[in-house]
Amino acid sequence: MKFRVFLSSTFAEFHDLRNRLKDGVLAELQRYCQERGAAFEAVDLRWGVTRDVASAQRTVRVCLSEVDRCTALGVKPCFILLIGNRSGTRPLPHTLSEGDFAALLSACDAPEDRALIQRWYRLDRNNVRPRPACWSGRA
């Protein structure tokens, strides 16, 4: 049996606590599971999100993918959230709807702001939504 737990918090505010958890409680859980023939893995992405991932606005996607991997094992709890006084970073979304993109552009007063947004986001006309199961293909 395998256990995976995703640890999430703002990085700076909980740095010391996360280190104590890693070296204390989580290390003890790993030893405890190992002695009983199980695997325990704590997922802490403080060092796992690369600069390339962050600059490509995929941080949230990577984190949610790891949460999905933890929950896929069906073992609970699989998520630890440490909440404090800081809000942490608010990364830009990886994708925007066409309407949100238009609204964002129209809210920009400075041409350089519009140019920056248009450099980061492009309209994908090849993105096709899945067809409903009942779709027959006939008009």
mmCIF file of C-alpha atoms in Angstrom:
data_model
loop_
_atom_site.group_PDB
_atom_site.id
_atom_site.type_symbol
_atom_site.label_atom_id
_atom_site.label_comp_id
_atom_site.label_asym_id
_atom_site.label_seq_id
_atom_site.Cartn_x
_atom_site.Cartn_y
_atom_site.Cartn_z
ATOM 1 C CA MET A 1 0.000 0.000 0.000
ATOM 2 C CA LYS A 2 1.140 3.534 -0.752
ATOM 3 C CA PHE A 3 0.247 6.811 0.970
ATOM 4 C CA ARG A 4 0.882 10.226 -0.549
ATOM 5 C CA VAL A 5 0.192 13.490 1.255
ATOM 6 C CA PHE A 6 0.402 16.901 -0.406
ATOM 7 C CA LEU A 7 1.636 19.680 1.887
ATOM 8 C CA SER A 8 0.551 23.204 0.957
ATOM 9 C CA SER A 9 1.093 26.663 2.434
ATOM 10 C CA THR A 10 2.651 29.984 1.622
ATOM 11 C CA PHE A 11 6.342 29.215 1.315
ATOM 12 C CA ALA A 12 7.951 31.983 3.342
ATOM 13 C CA GLU A 13 5.526 32.073 6.268
ATOM 14 C CA PHE A 14 5.723 28.366 7.058
ATOM 15 C CA HIS A 15 9.302 27.628 6.046
ATOM 16 C CA ASP A 16 10.465 26.576 9.527
ATOM 17 C CA LEU A 17 7.311 24.605 10.338
ATOM 18 C CA ARG A 18 7.476 22.713 7.043
ATOM 19 C CA ASN A 19 11.099 21.807 7.736
ATOM 20 C CA ARG A 20 10.171 20.566 11.220
ATOM 21 C CA LEU A 21 7.304 18.526 9.765
ATOM 22 C CA LYS A 22 9.602 17.041 7.126
ATOM 23 C CA ASP A 23 12.325 16.128 9.605
ATOM 24 C CA GLY A 24 9.985 15.078 12.427
ATOM 25 C CA VAL A 25 6.402 13.982 11.887
ATOM 26 C CA LEU A 26 6.639 13.108 8.196
ATOM 27 C CA ALA A 27 9.926 11.244 8.644
ATOM 28 C CA GLU A 28 8.342 9.281 11.509
ATOM 29 C CA LEU A 29 5.303 8.466 9.352
ATOM 30 C CA GLN A 30 7.607 7.234 6.609
ATOM 31 C CA ARG A 31 9.469 4.983 9.064
ATOM 32 C CA TYR A 32 6.193 3.738 10.598
ATOM 33 C CA CYS A 33 4.763 2.825 7.195
ATOM 34 C CA GLN A 34 7.995 1.200 6.031
ATOM 35 C CA GLU A 35 8.037 -1.092 9.081
ATOM 36 C CA ARG A 36 4.564 -2.281 8.100
ATOM 37 C CA GLY A 37 5.324 -2.853 4.419
ATOM 38 C CA ALA A 38 3.711 0.342 3.149
ATOM 39 C CA ALA A 39 5.177 3.350 1.385
ATOM 40 C CA PHE A 40 4.667 6.908 2.577
ATOM 41 C CA GLU A 41 5.516 9.926 0.460
ATOM 42 C CA ALA A 42 5.092 13.559 1.431
ATOM 43 C CA VAL A 43 4.782 15.892 -1.556
ATOM 44 C CA ASP A 44 6.200 19.335 -0.860
ATOM 45 C CA LEU A 45 6.646 21.487 -3.962
ATOM 46 C CA ARG A 46 8.685 24.251 -2.335
ATOM 47 C CA TRP A 47 11.633 23.037 -4.362
ATOM 48 C CA GLY A 48 9.715 21.183 -7.084
ATOM 49 C CA VAL A 49 8.296 24.076 -9.098
ATOM 50 C CA THR A 50 10.993 25.142 -11.519
ATOM 51 C CA ARG A 51 11.496 28.677 -12.762
ATOM 52 C CA ASP A 52 10.376 27.506 -16.236
ATOM 53 C CA VAL A 53 7.102 26.176 -14.848
ATOM 54 C CA ALA A 54 6.483 29.377 -12.908
ATOM 55 C CA SER A 55 7.304 31.671 -15.820
ATOM 56 C CA ALA A 56 5.024 29.655 -18.111
ATOM 57 C CA GLN A 57 2.174 30.198 -15.621
ATOM 58 C CA ARG A 58 1.849 26.456 -14.905
ATOM 59 C CA THR A 59 2.462 26.478 -11.132
ATOM 60 C CA VAL A 60 -1.185 25.949 -10.243
ATOM 61 C CA ARG A 61 -1.511 23.202 -12.861
ATOM 62 C CA VAL A 62 1.532 21.356 -11.463
ATOM 63 C CA CYS A 63 0.258 21.655 -7.884
ATOM 64 C CA LEU A 64 -3.247 20.458 -8.766
ATOM 65 C CA SER A 65 -1.767 17.581 -10.760
ATOM 66 C CA GLU A 66 0.144 16.479 -7.645
ATOM 67 C CA VAL A 67 -3.030 16.752 -5.551
ATOM 68 C CA ASP A 68 -4.786 14.536 -8.131
ATOM 69 C CA ARG A 69 -1.958 11.983 -7.877
ATOM 70 C CA CYS A 70 -2.362 11.945 -4.091
ATOM 71 C CA THR A 71 -6.153 11.550 -4.190
ATOM 72 C CA ALA A 72 -5.991 8.875 -6.915
ATOM 73 C CA LEU A 73 -4.608 6.420 -4.354
ATOM 74 C CA GLY A 74 -7.914 6.627 -2.468
ATOM 75 C CA VAL A 75 -6.205 6.982 0.917
ATOM 76 C CA LYS A 76 -7.316 9.836 3.151
ATOM 77 C CA PRO A 77 -6.212 12.262 4.395
ATOM 78 C CA CYS A 78 -4.052 13.147 1.408
ATOM 79 C CA PHE A 79 -3.774 16.915 1.758
ATOM 80 C CA ILE A 80 -2.379 19.132 4.510
ATOM 81 C CA LEU A 81 -3.025 22.866 4.269
ATOM 82 C CA LEU A 82 -1.265 25.295 6.581
ATOM 83 C CA ILE A 83 -3.128 28.597 6.752
ATOM 84 C CA GLY A 84 -1.556 31.724 8.158
ATOM 85 C CA ASN A 85 -1.708 35.489 7.835
ATOM 86 C CA ARG A 86 -0.170 35.868 4.393
ATOM 87 C CA SER A 87 -1.981 35.375 1.122
ATOM 88 C CA GLY A 88 1.055 34.106 -0.766
ATOM 89 C CA THR A 89 1.469 34.590 -4.483
ATOM 90 C CA ARG A 90 -1.431 34.749 -6.868
ATOM 91 C CA PRO A 91 -0.066 33.305 -10.102
ATOM 92 C CA LEU A 92 -1.591 34.312 -13.396
ATOM 93 C CA PRO A 93 -3.948 31.737 -14.893
ATOM 94 C CA HIS A 94 -2.503 29.459 -17.563
ATOM 95 C CA THR A 95 -5.552 30.042 -19.763
ATOM 96 C CA LEU A 96 -8.269 32.675 -20.088
ATOM 97 C CA SER A 97 -11.662 32.468 -21.738
ATOM 98 C CA GLU A 98 -12.052 34.632 -24.836
ATOM 99 C CA GLY A 99 -14.497 36.865 -22.937
ATOM 100 C CA ASP A 100 -12.136 37.318 -19.973
ATOM 101 C CA PHE A 101 -9.296 38.119 -22.349
ATOM 102 C CA ALA A 102 -11.382 40.802 -24.100
ATOM 103 C CA ALA A 103 -12.452 42.278 -20.751
ATOM 104 C CA LEU A 104 -8.855 42.362 -19.551
ATOM 105 C CA LEU A 105 -7.694 44.134 -22.692
ATOM 106 C CA SER A 106 -10.487 46.691 -22.498
ATOM 107 C CA ALA A 107 -9.580 47.463 -18.858
ATOM 108 C CA CYS A 108 -6.003 48.390 -19.821
ATOM 109 C CA ASP A 109 -5.364 52.092 -20.287
ATOM 110 C CA ALA A 110 -1.725 51.875 -21.342
ATOM 111 C CA PRO A 111 -0.813 50.414 -24.753
ATOM 112 C CA GLU A 112 2.243 48.724 -23.216
ATOM 113 C CA ASP A 113 -0.046 46.846 -20.777
ATOM 114 C CA ARG A 114 -2.204 45.610 -23.664
ATOM 115 C CA ALA A 115 0.934 44.568 -25.561
ATOM 116 C CA LEU A 116 2.202 42.626 -22.558
ATOM 117 C CA ILE A 117 -1.103 40.760 -22.159
ATOM 118 C CA GLN A 118 -1.191 39.978 -25.882
ATOM 119 C CA ARG A 119 2.362 38.654 -25.669
ATOM 120 C CA TRP A 120 1.457 36.233 -22.832
ATOM 121 C CA TYR A 121 -1.938 35.055 -24.086
ATOM 122 C CA ARG A 122 -2.947 33.917 -27.573
ATOM 123 C CA LEU A 123 -6.359 32.830 -28.830
ATOM 124 C CA ASP A 124 -6.376 29.088 -29.516
ATOM 125 C CA ARG A 125 -8.868 28.402 -32.293
ATOM 126 C CA ASN A 126 -7.871 24.708 -32.366
ATOM 127 C CA ASN A 127 -9.151 24.019 -28.863
ATOM 128 C CA VAL A 128 -12.257 21.900 -29.444
ATOM 129 C CA ARG A 129 -14.487 20.903 -26.560
ATOM 130 C CA PRO A 130 -15.311 17.201 -26.262
ATOM 131 C CA ARG A 131 -18.559 16.248 -27.947
ATOM 132 C CA PRO A 132 -21.393 15.066 -25.715
ATOM 133 C CA ALA A 133 -21.799 11.280 -25.565
ATOM 134 C CA CYS A 134 -25.200 11.603 -27.270
ATOM 135 C CA TRP A 135 -23.757 13.496 -30.274
ATOM 136 C CA SER A 136 -24.371 11.445 -33.418
ATOM 137 C CA GLY A 137 -22.414 13.544 -35.903
ATOM 138 C CA ARG A 138 -25.528 14.100 -38.009
ATOM 139 C CA ALA A 139 -26.953 17.570 -38.527
#
